[in-house]
Short mmCIF file of N, CA and C in Angstrom, two decimals:
data_model
loop_
_atom_site.label_atom_id
_atom_site.label_comp_id
_atom_site.label_asym_id
_atom_site.label_seq_id
_atom_site.Cartn_x
_atom_site.Cartn_y
_atom_site.Cartn_z
N UNK A 1 0.84 -1.18 0.00
CA UNK A 1 0.00 0.00 0.00
C UNK A 1 0.88 1.24 0.00
N UNK A 2 0.54 2.18 -0.84
CA UNK A 2 1.31 3.42 -0.92
C UNK A 2 0.97 4.33 0.25
N UNK A 3 1.99 5.04 0.70
CA UNK A 3 1.78 6.05 1.74
C UNK A 3 1.66 7.39 1.05
N UNK A 4 0.47 7.97 1.09
CA UNK A 4 0.22 9.25 0.45
C UNK A 4 0.57 10.39 1.39
N UNK A 5 1.04 11.47 0.83
CA UNK A 5 1.34 12.68 1.60
C UNK A 5 0.02 13.27 2.11
N UNK A 6 0.02 13.89 3.28
CA UNK A 6 -1.23 14.46 3.82
C UNK A 6 -1.88 15.50 2.91
N UNK A 7 -1.09 16.23 2.10
CA UNK A 7 -1.68 17.20 1.17
C UNK A 7 -2.60 16.51 0.17
N UNK A 8 -2.29 15.26 -0.19
CA UNK A 8 -3.14 14.52 -1.11
C UNK A 8 -4.52 14.29 -0.49
N UNK A 9 -4.55 13.92 0.77
CA UNK A 9 -5.83 13.70 1.46
C UNK A 9 -6.60 15.00 1.63
N UNK A 10 -5.89 16.07 1.99
CA UNK A 10 -6.54 17.37 2.15
C UNK A 10 -7.17 17.82 0.83
N UNK A 11 -6.42 17.69 -0.25
CA UNK A 11 -6.92 18.09 -1.56
C UNK A 11 -8.10 17.26 -2.03
N UNK A 12 -8.02 15.95 -1.83
CA UNK A 12 -9.10 15.07 -2.27
C UNK A 12 -10.38 15.31 -1.48
N UNK A 13 -10.28 15.33 -0.17
CA UNK A 13 -11.47 15.54 0.66
C UNK A 13 -12.03 16.94 0.45
N UNK A 14 -11.15 17.91 0.32
CA UNK A 14 -11.59 19.28 0.09
C UNK A 14 -12.34 19.44 -1.22
N UNK A 15 -11.85 18.79 -2.29
CA UNK A 15 -12.53 18.87 -3.58
C UNK A 15 -13.91 18.22 -3.52
N UNK A 16 -14.00 17.08 -2.87
CA UNK A 16 -15.28 16.37 -2.76
C UNK A 16 -16.29 17.18 -1.95
N UNK A 17 -15.85 17.71 -0.81
CA UNK A 17 -16.75 18.49 0.04
C UNK A 17 -17.17 19.78 -0.66
N UNK A 18 -16.22 20.45 -1.30
CA UNK A 18 -16.54 21.69 -2.00
C UNK A 18 -17.50 21.44 -3.16
N UNK A 19 -17.30 20.34 -3.88
CA UNK A 19 -18.20 20.03 -4.99
C UNK A 19 -19.62 19.72 -4.49
N UNK A 20 -19.72 18.95 -3.42
CA UNK A 20 -21.05 18.64 -2.87
C UNK A 20 -21.74 19.91 -2.37
N UNK A 21 -21.00 20.76 -1.68
CA UNK A 21 -21.58 22.01 -1.20
C UNK A 21 -21.97 22.92 -2.35
N UNK A 22 -21.17 22.97 -3.38
CA UNK A 22 -21.47 23.79 -4.55
C UNK A 22 -22.75 23.30 -5.25
N UNK A 23 -22.87 21.99 -5.39
CA UNK A 23 -24.07 21.43 -6.01
C UNK A 23 -25.30 21.75 -5.17
N UNK A 24 -25.18 21.60 -3.85
CA UNK A 24 -26.31 21.89 -2.99
C UNK A 24 -26.73 23.35 -3.06
N UNK A 25 -25.75 24.25 -3.01
CA UNK A 25 -26.09 25.68 -3.02
C UNK A 25 -26.60 26.13 -4.39
N UNK A 26 -26.05 25.59 -5.46
CA UNK A 26 -26.46 26.02 -6.79
C UNK A 26 -27.80 25.42 -7.20
N UNK A 27 -27.98 24.13 -6.95
CA UNK A 27 -29.23 23.48 -7.39
C UNK A 27 -30.28 23.45 -6.29
N UNK A 28 -29.85 23.09 -5.10
CA UNK A 28 -30.80 22.94 -4.00
C UNK A 28 -31.42 24.25 -3.56
N UNK A 29 -30.61 25.28 -3.43
CA UNK A 29 -31.11 26.57 -2.96
C UNK A 29 -31.25 27.59 -4.09
N UNK A 30 -30.85 27.22 -5.28
CA UNK A 30 -30.93 28.08 -6.48
C UNK A 30 -30.24 29.43 -6.28
N UNK A 31 -29.08 29.39 -5.66
CA UNK A 31 -28.28 30.59 -5.49
C UNK A 31 -27.31 30.70 -6.67
N UNK A 32 -27.40 31.78 -7.42
CA UNK A 32 -26.56 31.91 -8.60
C UNK A 32 -25.25 32.63 -8.32
N UNK A 33 -25.12 33.28 -7.21
CA UNK A 33 -23.92 34.05 -6.92
C UNK A 33 -22.80 33.26 -6.26
N UNK A 34 -22.94 31.98 -6.09
CA UNK A 34 -21.95 31.20 -5.37
C UNK A 34 -20.83 30.67 -6.27
N UNK A 35 -20.99 30.78 -7.57
CA UNK A 35 -20.05 30.13 -8.48
C UNK A 35 -18.64 30.71 -8.39
N UNK A 36 -18.51 32.02 -8.31
CA UNK A 36 -17.17 32.63 -8.26
C UNK A 36 -16.45 32.33 -6.95
N UNK A 37 -17.17 32.24 -5.87
CA UNK A 37 -16.50 31.94 -4.60
C UNK A 37 -15.98 30.50 -4.58
N UNK A 38 -16.64 29.62 -5.28
CA UNK A 38 -16.17 28.24 -5.32
C UNK A 38 -14.98 28.07 -6.25
N UNK A 39 -14.79 28.96 -7.19
CA UNK A 39 -13.60 28.88 -8.05
C UNK A 39 -12.33 29.03 -7.20
N UNK A 40 -12.39 29.84 -6.17
CA UNK A 40 -11.24 30.00 -5.27
C UNK A 40 -11.00 28.70 -4.51
N UNK A 41 -12.06 28.08 -4.03
CA UNK A 41 -11.91 26.82 -3.30
C UNK A 41 -11.39 25.71 -4.19
N UNK A 42 -11.90 25.60 -5.41
CA UNK A 42 -11.42 24.58 -6.33
C UNK A 42 -9.94 24.78 -6.65
N UNK A 43 -9.52 26.02 -6.84
CA UNK A 43 -8.12 26.31 -7.12
C UNK A 43 -7.24 25.94 -5.92
N UNK A 44 -7.68 26.29 -4.74
CA UNK A 44 -6.94 26.00 -3.52
C UNK A 44 -6.77 24.49 -3.33
N UNK A 45 -7.86 23.75 -3.39
CA UNK A 45 -7.79 22.32 -3.14
C UNK A 45 -7.11 21.55 -4.27
N UNK A 46 -7.23 22.03 -5.49
CA UNK A 46 -6.48 21.36 -6.57
C UNK A 46 -4.99 21.61 -6.40
N UNK A 47 -4.61 22.76 -5.86
CA UNK A 47 -3.20 23.01 -5.55
C UNK A 47 -2.69 22.05 -4.48
N UNK A 48 -3.47 21.85 -3.43
CA UNK A 48 -3.10 20.87 -2.41
C UNK A 48 -2.98 19.47 -3.02
N UNK A 49 -3.91 19.12 -3.89
CA UNK A 49 -3.90 17.80 -4.51
C UNK A 49 -2.66 17.61 -5.37
N UNK A 50 -2.32 18.60 -6.17
CA UNK A 50 -1.13 18.49 -7.03
C UNK A 50 0.16 18.44 -6.20
N UNK A 51 0.22 19.24 -5.13
CA UNK A 51 1.41 19.18 -4.27
C UNK A 51 1.51 17.82 -3.58
N UNK A 52 0.37 17.26 -3.18
CA UNK A 52 0.38 15.94 -2.56
C UNK A 52 0.85 14.86 -3.50
N UNK A 53 0.43 14.93 -4.76
CA UNK A 53 0.87 13.94 -5.75
C UNK A 53 2.37 14.09 -5.99
N UNK A 54 2.83 15.33 -6.15
CA UNK A 54 4.26 15.56 -6.40
C UNK A 54 5.12 15.09 -5.24
N UNK A 55 4.71 15.39 -4.01
CA UNK A 55 5.49 14.98 -2.84
C UNK A 55 5.43 13.48 -2.61
N UNK A 56 4.31 12.85 -2.97
CA UNK A 56 4.22 11.39 -2.86
C UNK A 56 5.15 10.73 -3.87
N UNK A 57 5.17 11.23 -5.10
CA UNK A 57 6.06 10.67 -6.12
C UNK A 57 7.52 10.89 -5.74
N UNK A 58 7.83 12.04 -5.18
CA UNK A 58 9.20 12.33 -4.74
C UNK A 58 9.63 11.36 -3.65
N UNK A 59 8.76 11.10 -2.69
CA UNK A 59 9.07 10.18 -1.60
C UNK A 59 9.25 8.75 -2.11
N UNK A 60 8.46 8.37 -3.10
CA UNK A 60 8.60 7.02 -3.66
C UNK A 60 9.91 6.86 -4.41
N UNK A 61 10.31 7.91 -5.13
CA UNK A 61 11.60 7.84 -5.85
C UNK A 61 12.77 7.78 -4.88
N UNK A 62 12.67 8.49 -3.78
CA UNK A 62 13.74 8.46 -2.78
C UNK A 62 13.80 7.12 -2.07
N UNK A 63 12.67 6.44 -1.95
CA UNK A 63 12.64 5.14 -1.26
C UNK A 63 13.25 4.04 -2.12
N UNK A 64 13.21 4.19 -3.43
CA UNK A 64 13.76 3.14 -4.32
C UNK A 64 15.22 3.31 -4.54
#
């Protein structure tokens, strides 16, 4: 089993939670002004996800 960097978990969980919340606010409550605020969250969590992937790959290369 691979050991993932904590940034990978933060990015993955953050993207899933942000997407569910975005869907609920946009469709469930019909709020149209929430889209731009979620672009910041998606950018933030995708950055965490990419850093987690890069640091996980770096750690795997150092282990071999």
